[in-house]
Amino acid sequence: QPENLQKNWLREFYQVVHAHKPHFMALHCQEFGGKNYEASMSHVDKFVKELLSSDAMKDYNRARVYLDENYKSQEHFTALGSFYFLHESLKNIYQFDFKAKKYKKVTGKEIYSDTLESTPMLEKEKFPQDYFPECKWSRKGFIRTRWCITDCAFDLVNIHLFHDASNLIAWETSPSVYSGIRHKALGYVLDRIIDQRFDKVSYFVFGDFNFRLDAKAVVETLCAKATMQTIRAADTNEVVKLIFRESDNDRKVMLQLEKKLFDYFNQDVFRDNNGTALLEFDRELSVFKDRLYELDISFPPSYPYSEDSSQGRQYMNTRCPAWCDRILMSHSAKELLLKVSTD
């Protein structure tokens, strides 16, 4: 709904820029063009032009924009978009050319789209099909760029990991099969970042990790005093729905669970105090605690917000709310941040 949402989104974005006044800014987008990208990709160019030419961004005299718009390429399309804005006060900034293996000074504003495979200023990869075979054509992958500001080099990686295909399957095991798929894909990206082809530098990985709460543990906690009813398909005997009812209180329905339904009667539990009570079930990053660091989470679950813009603070009842969208970093990047804040 670009006519409806773009103006509001940009206003919020400009307010954040004005409040923080960053010298170097990275904006990572996933699912560029939306779910109906063949029809909607035409709106993307208008969005980019507005962003680059707006009065709010006039102090950013250099920019790099990388858009994977080549949706006709089933083999390569990731729908990722990475924007980088450099403030005029920033003097010496260089970007790494992965093909020439050397840094180049950043000047002017440049937009790269359609086929990013031929752009030497980034690395882009779509995950192999066999990572998530039940999804016929996934758009998941990553884009990596490398920067150097006054002799400080770092990688910025825009990532989109695999989703949960079924709430019922996610509920069956702990940890779920889907978290295992995400674990494999994220491990693949981290191994690529630190392999032997290039010098190792600090790195930040941010985007849609699709991390989910441990579904089995969440349901068992939210419905600890409930009784469960199982509904099966008449023809296949397959479980198609689970209904959790309070043992007393007129057997009030607390939770209904289907493949694409997570209907819990009280959404406030996910919003109160930024959902802190549920953070203990956010466990997918623990596998990478030796490789990745994250600042404390101080925002409510970022997914799945309603797609009805008039209900922007409501969650859809399709999935259990979770902290899908994150900023993670290497331990050397964490040290850089701490050094900057104390020195």
Tab-separated table of C-alpha atoms in Angstrom:
chain	number	residue	atom	x	y	z
A	1	GLN	CA	0.000	0.000	0.000
A	2	PRO	CA	2.650	2.566	-1.002
A	3	GLU	CA	0.182	5.442	-1.392
A	4	ASN	CA	-1.029	4.880	2.146
A	5	LEU	CA	2.124	3.854	3.973
A	6	GLN	CA	5.133	5.406	2.241
A	7	LYS	CA	4.538	8.978	3.437
A	8	ASN	CA	4.085	7.837	7.048
A	9	TRP	CA	7.072	5.511	6.904
A	10	LEU	CA	9.372	8.187	5.477
A	11	ARG	CA	8.202	10.729	8.057
A	12	GLU	CA	9.107	8.310	10.872
A	13	PHE	CA	12.443	7.531	9.222
A	14	TYR	CA	13.350	11.216	8.830
A	15	GLN	CA	12.458	11.858	12.483
A	16	VAL	CA	14.891	9.139	13.558
A	17	VAL	CA	17.616	10.597	11.320
A	18	HIS	CA	16.998	14.075	12.723
A	19	ALA	CA	17.047	12.803	16.325
A	20	HIS	CA	20.311	10.849	16.036
A	21	LYS	CA	22.138	12.762	13.275
A	22	PRO	CA	24.329	9.792	12.289
A	23	HIS	CA	27.429	10.362	10.172
A	24	PHE	CA	27.214	6.935	8.565
A	25	MET	CA	23.859	5.268	8.142
A	26	ALA	CA	22.943	1.797	6.916
A	27	LEU	CA	19.359	0.862	6.098
A	28	HIS	CA	18.730	-2.805	5.317
A	29	CYS	CA	15.438	-3.857	3.715
A	30	GLN	CA	13.992	-7.289	3.020
A	31	GLU	CA	11.183	-8.410	0.674
A	32	PHE	CA	11.681	-5.445	-1.646
A	33	GLY	CA	8.600	-4.998	-3.798
A	34	GLY	CA	6.489	-6.905	-1.289
A	35	LYS	CA	4.723	-10.210	-1.767
A	36	ASN	CA	3.383	-9.179	-5.187
A	37	TYR	CA	6.746	-7.953	-6.419
A	38	GLU	CA	5.965	-8.385	-10.117
A	39	ALA	CA	3.219	-5.775	-9.795
A	40	SER	CA	4.785	-3.696	-7.028
A	41	MET	CA	8.437	-3.369	-8.063
A	42	SER	CA	7.544	-0.231	-10.038
A	43	HIS	CA	6.880	1.551	-6.710
A	44	VAL	CA	10.422	0.835	-5.511
A	45	ASP	CA	12.155	3.302	-7.844
A	46	LYS	CA	9.844	6.091	-6.711
A	47	PHE	CA	10.599	5.258	-3.073
A	48	VAL	CA	14.372	5.326	-3.700
A	49	LYS	CA	14.261	8.647	-5.567
A	50	GLU	CA	12.208	10.197	-2.760
A	51	LEU	CA	14.668	8.960	-0.152
A	52	LEU	CA	17.752	10.230	-2.004
A	53	SER	CA	16.370	13.639	-2.976
A	54	SER	CA	14.431	14.578	0.156
A	55	ASP	CA	15.250	17.744	2.067
A	56	ALA	CA	15.653	15.693	5.259
A	57	MET	CA	18.620	13.856	3.704
A	58	LYS	CA	20.330	16.867	2.076
A	59	ASP	CA	23.347	16.691	4.419
A	60	TYR	CA	24.143	13.193	3.140
A	61	ASN	CA	26.097	14.024	0.003
A	62	ARG	CA	27.186	10.462	-0.763
A	63	ALA	CA	25.050	7.354	-0.989
A	64	ARG	CA	25.149	3.785	-2.228
A	65	VAL	CA	21.966	1.850	-2.948
A	66	TYR	CA	21.915	-1.842	-3.842
A	67	LEU	CA	18.543	-3.310	-4.845
A	68	ASP	CA	17.962	-6.890	-5.867
A	69	GLU	CA	15.065	-6.277	-8.257
A	70	ASN	CA	15.798	-9.108	-10.677
A	71	TYR	CA	12.714	-11.166	-9.778
A	72	LYS	CA	12.799	-13.074	-13.072
A	73	SER	CA	15.928	-14.895	-11.934
A	74	GLN	CA	14.710	-17.787	-9.796
A	75	GLU	CA	18.316	-18.793	-9.201
A	76	HIS	CA	19.514	-15.468	-7.737
A	77	PHE	CA	16.584	-13.286	-6.567
A	78	THR	CA	16.707	-12.376	-2.851
A	79	ALA	CA	14.493	-9.211	-2.753
A	80	LEU	CA	17.104	-7.539	-0.522
A	81	GLY	CA	17.813	-3.802	-0.528
A	82	SER	CA	20.749	-2.082	1.168
A	83	PHE	CA	21.056	1.713	1.493
A	84	TYR	CA	24.138	3.518	2.799
A	85	PHE	CA	24.188	7.282	3.508
A	86	LEU	CA	27.344	9.283	4.300
A	87	HIS	CA	27.186	12.664	6.010
A	88	GLU	CA	29.079	15.555	4.396
A	89	SER	CA	31.180	15.986	7.565
A	90	LEU	CA	32.689	12.519	7.087
A	91	LYS	CA	35.943	13.027	5.197
A	92	ASN	CA	37.735	9.789	4.367
A	93	ILE	CA	35.482	6.851	3.688
A	94	TYR	CA	36.253	3.919	1.424
A	95	GLN	CA	34.350	0.900	0.175
A	96	PHE	CA	35.915	-2.466	-0.595
A	97	ASP	CA	35.995	-3.857	-4.121
A	98	PHE	CA	35.730	-7.641	-3.619
A	99	LYS	CA	36.951	-8.379	-7.142
A	100	ALA	CA	40.002	-6.089	-7.140
A	101	LYS	CA	40.576	-6.756	-3.420
A	102	LYS	CA	41.188	-3.087	-2.646
A	103	TYR	CA	39.349	-0.080	-1.198
A	104	LYS	CA	37.943	2.718	-3.344
A	105	LYS	CA	37.071	6.206	-2.139
A	106	VAL	CA	33.317	6.814	-1.967
A	107	THR	CA	32.070	9.877	-3.881
A	108	GLY	CA	28.666	10.888	-5.200
A	109	LYS	CA	25.422	8.915	-5.129
A	110	GLU	CA	25.067	5.630	-6.986
A	111	ILE	CA	22.195	3.160	-7.384
A	112	TYR	CA	22.714	-0.457	-8.444
A	113	SER	CA	19.743	-2.684	-9.208
A	114	ASP	CA	18.500	-5.549	-11.341
A	115	THR	CA	21.594	-7.767	-11.568
A	116	LEU	CA	23.784	-7.308	-8.504
A	117	GLU	CA	25.822	-10.400	-9.421
A	118	SER	CA	28.093	-8.234	-11.606
A	119	THR	CA	28.694	-5.547	-8.944
A	120	PRO	CA	32.185	-6.008	-7.419
A	121	MET	CA	31.374	-3.729	-4.460
A	122	LEU	CA	29.326	-6.415	-2.718
A	123	GLU	CA	28.883	-10.104	-2.191
A	124	LYS	CA	25.389	-11.458	-2.675
A	125	GLU	CA	24.111	-14.980	-2.329
A	126	LYS	CA	20.800	-16.776	-2.222
A	127	PHE	CA	20.655	-19.842	0.012
A	128	PRO	CA	20.630	-23.213	-1.784
A	129	GLN	CA	17.179	-24.659	-2.497
A	130	ASP	CA	17.880	-27.778	-0.436
A	131	TYR	CA	18.125	-25.688	2.769
A	132	PHE	CA	14.343	-25.339	2.856
A	133	PRO	CA	12.949	-27.854	0.338
A	134	GLU	CA	9.281	-27.458	1.307
A	135	CYS	CA	9.376	-23.843	0.100
A	136	LYS	CA	9.215	-24.105	-3.689
A	137	TRP	CA	10.883	-20.773	-4.381
A	138	SER	CA	12.421	-18.983	-1.434
A	139	ARG	CA	13.882	-15.450	-1.616
A	140	LYS	CA	16.191	-15.870	1.362
A	141	GLY	CA	19.877	-14.915	1.287
A	142	PHE	CA	22.336	-12.153	2.166
A	143	ILE	CA	24.212	-9.104	0.821
A	144	ARG	CA	27.578	-8.106	2.258
A	145	THR	CA	29.454	-4.814	1.886
A	146	ARG	CA	32.751	-3.725	3.478
A	147	TRP	CA	33.650	-0.196	4.554
A	148	CYS	CA	36.617	1.677	5.970
A	149	ILE	CA	36.285	4.941	7.926
A	150	THR	CA	39.553	6.525	9.100
A	151	ASP	CA	41.368	3.158	9.112
A	152	CYS	CA	38.516	1.305	10.839
A	153	ALA	CA	37.228	-1.504	8.606
A	154	PHE	CA	33.974	-3.394	9.081
A	155	ASP	CA	31.483	-5.550	7.183
A	156	LEU	CA	27.730	-4.876	7.034
A	157	VAL	CA	25.624	-7.903	6.146
A	158	ASN	CA	21.947	-7.670	5.177
A	159	ILE	CA	20.354	-11.044	5.883
A	160	HIS	CA	16.989	-12.760	5.495
A	161	LEU	CA	16.600	-16.229	7.017
A	162	PHE	CA	13.885	-18.859	6.638
A	163	HIS	CA	10.429	-18.584	8.193
A	164	ASP	CA	8.253	-21.130	10.008
A	165	ALA	CA	6.002	-22.891	7.500
A	166	SER	CA	3.597	-24.405	10.045
A	167	ASN	CA	2.732	-23.512	13.634
A	168	LEU	CA	1.745	-27.129	14.267
A	169	ILE	CA	5.135	-28.463	13.184
A	170	ALA	CA	6.943	-25.711	15.133
A	171	TRP	CA	4.998	-26.767	18.230
A	172	GLU	CA	5.857	-30.460	17.953
A	173	THR	CA	9.530	-30.335	18.930
A	174	SER	CA	11.818	-28.124	20.986
A	175	PRO	CA	13.902	-26.671	19.398
A	176	SER	CA	11.802	-26.772	16.233
A	177	VAL	CA	12.905	-28.116	12.865
A	178	TYR	CA	12.694	-24.569	11.488
A	179	SER	CA	15.143	-23.171	14.026
A	180	GLY	CA	17.542	-25.883	12.861
A	181	ILE	CA	17.207	-24.645	9.262
A	182	ARG	CA	17.894	-21.046	10.348
A	183	HIS	CA	20.861	-22.220	12.414
A	184	LYS	CA	22.348	-23.911	9.348
A	185	ALA	CA	21.825	-20.861	7.104
A	186	LEU	CA	23.225	-18.340	9.598
A	187	GLY	CA	26.239	-20.582	10.218
A	188	TYR	CA	26.804	-20.664	6.454
A	189	VAL	CA	26.808	-16.838	6.292
A	190	LEU	CA	29.180	-16.453	9.250
A	191	ASP	CA	31.590	-18.971	7.735
A	192	ARG	CA	31.548	-17.015	4.431
A	193	ILE	CA	32.307	-13.738	6.231
A	194	ILE	CA	35.432	-15.085	7.936
A	195	ASP	CA	36.781	-17.440	5.271
A	196	GLN	CA	40.278	-17.150	3.832
A	197	ARG	CA	39.490	-15.072	0.730
A	198	PHE	CA	39.723	-11.662	2.418
A	199	ASP	CA	41.190	-10.092	5.550
A	200	LYS	CA	39.040	-10.609	8.629
A	201	VAL	CA	37.342	-7.478	9.961
A	202	SER	CA	34.638	-6.722	12.519
A	203	TYR	CA	31.139	-7.369	11.221
A	204	PHE	CA	27.518	-6.435	11.856
A	205	VAL	CA	24.719	-8.717	10.615
A	206	PHE	CA	21.244	-7.229	10.571
A	207	GLY	CA	17.901	-7.932	8.970
A	208	ASP	CA	15.072	-10.428	9.274
A	209	PHE	CA	16.444	-13.514	11.013
A	210	ASN	CA	12.924	-14.908	11.426
A	211	PHE	CA	13.978	-16.039	14.918
A	212	ARG	CA	10.937	-17.452	16.725
A	213	LEU	CA	10.197	-18.139	20.344
A	214	ASP	CA	10.421	-21.773	21.408
A	215	ALA	CA	6.823	-22.585	20.423
A	216	LYS	CA	6.446	-25.667	22.597
A	217	ALA	CA	7.721	-23.891	25.724
A	218	VAL	CA	5.615	-20.778	25.045
A	219	VAL	CA	2.383	-22.720	24.543
A	220	GLU	CA	3.033	-24.871	27.617
A	221	THR	CA	3.617	-21.702	29.687
A	222	LEU	CA	0.723	-19.638	28.332
A	223	CYS	CA	-1.650	-22.588	28.607
A	224	ALA	CA	-0.223	-24.273	31.703
A	225	LYS	CA	-3.672	-24.780	33.258
A	226	ALA	CA	-5.554	-25.500	30.051
A	227	THR	CA	-6.857	-28.710	28.531
A	228	MET	CA	-6.002	-29.471	24.915
A	229	GLN	CA	-8.419	-30.665	22.247
A	230	THR	CA	-6.993	-32.171	19.063
A	231	ILE	CA	-8.900	-31.892	15.787
A	232	ARG	CA	-7.925	-34.162	12.895
A	233	ALA	CA	-8.784	-34.196	9.203
A	234	ALA	CA	-11.471	-36.773	8.437
A	235	ASP	CA	-9.725	-38.182	5.363
A	236	THR	CA	-6.049	-38.249	6.467
A	237	ASN	CA	-6.316	-38.273	10.290
A	238	GLU	CA	-3.687	-35.505	10.235
A	239	VAL	CA	-3.782	-32.982	13.085
A	240	VAL	CA	-5.201	-29.728	11.680
A	241	LYS	CA	-6.087	-27.797	14.840
A	242	LEU	CA	-5.326	-27.651	18.558
A	243	ILE	CA	-7.686	-25.870	20.957
A	244	PHE	CA	-6.562	-24.993	24.490
A	245	ARG	CA	-9.392	-24.260	26.967
A	246	GLU	CA	-9.332	-23.131	30.561
A	247	SER	CA	-10.146	-26.017	32.897
A	248	ASP	CA	-12.811	-23.931	34.616
A	249	ASN	CA	-14.222	-20.461	33.775
A	250	ASP	CA	-16.800	-22.009	31.394
A	251	ARG	CA	-13.940	-23.685	29.510
A	252	LYS	CA	-13.029	-20.415	27.815
A	253	VAL	CA	-10.812	-20.824	24.734
A	254	MET	CA	-7.295	-19.501	25.446
A	255	LEU	CA	-5.428	-20.480	22.296
A	256	GLN	CA	-6.255	-21.899	18.873
A	257	LEU	CA	-3.383	-23.300	16.849
A	258	GLU	CA	-3.422	-24.208	13.152
A	259	LYS	CA	-0.812	-24.273	10.400
A	260	LYS	CA	-1.165	-20.503	9.918
A	261	LEU	CA	-3.196	-19.562	12.986
A	262	PHE	CA	-1.907	-18.569	16.420
A	263	ASP	CA	-4.909	-17.003	18.104
A	264	TYR	CA	-4.149	-16.264	21.766
A	265	PHE	CA	-6.909	-14.520	23.701
A	266	ASN	CA	-4.705	-11.842	25.316
A	267	GLN	CA	-2.222	-10.005	23.078
A	268	ASP	CA	-1.151	-7.748	25.940
A	269	VAL	CA	1.287	-10.404	27.147
A	270	PHE	CA	3.360	-9.705	24.015
A	271	ARG	CA	3.234	-5.906	24.421
A	272	ASP	CA	3.422	-5.246	28.173
A	273	ASN	CA	6.901	-4.114	29.190
A	274	ASN	CA	8.053	-4.821	25.591
A	275	GLY	CA	7.161	-8.495	25.994
A	276	THR	CA	10.027	-9.015	28.459
A	277	ALA	CA	8.227	-11.908	30.155
A	278	LEU	CA	8.669	-13.949	26.970
A	279	LEU	CA	12.338	-13.169	26.301
A	280	GLU	CA	13.389	-16.364	28.091
A	281	PHE	CA	11.839	-18.297	25.177
A	282	ASP	CA	13.940	-16.388	22.610
A	283	ARG	CA	16.654	-19.042	22.379
A	284	GLU	CA	17.807	-19.314	18.780
A	285	LEU	CA	20.801	-17.014	19.220
A	286	SER	CA	22.199	-19.054	22.119
A	287	VAL	CA	23.753	-21.495	19.628
A	288	PHE	CA	25.944	-18.633	18.363
A	289	LYS	CA	26.876	-17.044	21.687
A	290	ASP	CA	30.577	-17.650	21.011
A	291	ARG	CA	30.381	-15.905	17.626
A	292	LEU	CA	27.703	-13.219	17.896
A	293	TYR	CA	26.824	-10.494	20.385
A	294	GLU	CA	23.605	-8.515	20.760
A	295	LEU	CA	22.738	-5.445	22.790
A	296	ASP	CA	19.822	-5.817	25.209
A	297	ILE	CA	16.421	-6.009	23.499
A	298	SER	CA	14.258	-3.045	24.517
A	299	PHE	CA	11.449	-3.249	21.971
A	300	PRO	CA	8.351	-5.456	21.670
A	301	PRO	CA	8.265	-8.439	19.272
A	302	SER	CA	8.662	-7.033	15.751
A	303	TYR	CA	6.507	-9.634	13.995
A	304	PRO	CA	3.763	-10.236	12.833
A	305	TYR	CA	2.224	-6.761	12.966
A	306	SER	CA	-1.143	-6.317	11.306
A	307	GLU	CA	-1.053	-5.542	7.593
A	308	ASP	CA	-4.053	-3.267	8.124
A	309	SER	CA	-2.448	0.161	8.611
A	310	SER	CA	-5.384	1.304	10.755
A	311	GLN	CA	-4.427	-1.391	13.297
A	312	GLY	CA	-0.695	-0.785	13.306
A	313	ARG	CA	-0.153	-1.794	16.933
A	314	GLN	CA	-2.061	-5.060	16.658
A	315	TYR	CA	-0.414	-8.395	15.909
A	316	MET	CA	-1.926	-10.652	13.283
A	317	ASN	CA	-3.116	-13.957	14.689
A	318	THR	CA	-1.129	-15.939	12.124
A	319	ARG	CA	2.050	-16.583	14.163
A	320	CYS	CA	3.253	-16.281	17.721
A	321	PRO	CA	4.777	-12.774	18.066
A	322	ALA	CA	8.577	-12.922	18.057
A	323	TRP	CA	11.725	-10.806	17.789
A	324	CYS	CA	12.454	-11.591	14.133
A	325	ASP	CA	14.317	-8.376	13.266
A	326	ARG	CA	17.697	-7.968	14.938
A	327	ILE	CA	21.117	-6.328	14.856
A	328	LEU	CA	23.904	-8.777	15.729
A	329	MET	CA	27.652	-8.288	15.702
A	330	SER	CA	30.973	-10.041	16.053
A	331	HIS	CA	32.712	-9.777	19.402
A	332	SER	CA	35.360	-7.514	17.848
A	333	ALA	CA	32.552	-5.213	16.650
A	334	LYS	CA	31.197	-5.139	20.197
A	335	GLU	CA	34.628	-4.091	21.443
A	336	LEU	CA	34.652	-1.298	18.852
A	337	LEU	CA	31.300	-0.020	20.138
A	338	LEU	CA	32.375	-0.158	23.776
A	339	LYS	CA	35.649	1.555	22.961
A	340	VAL	CA	33.828	4.353	21.133
A	341	SER	CA	31.405	4.904	24.008
A	342	THR	CA	34.128	5.044	26.682
A	343	ASP	CA	36.961	6.702	24.742
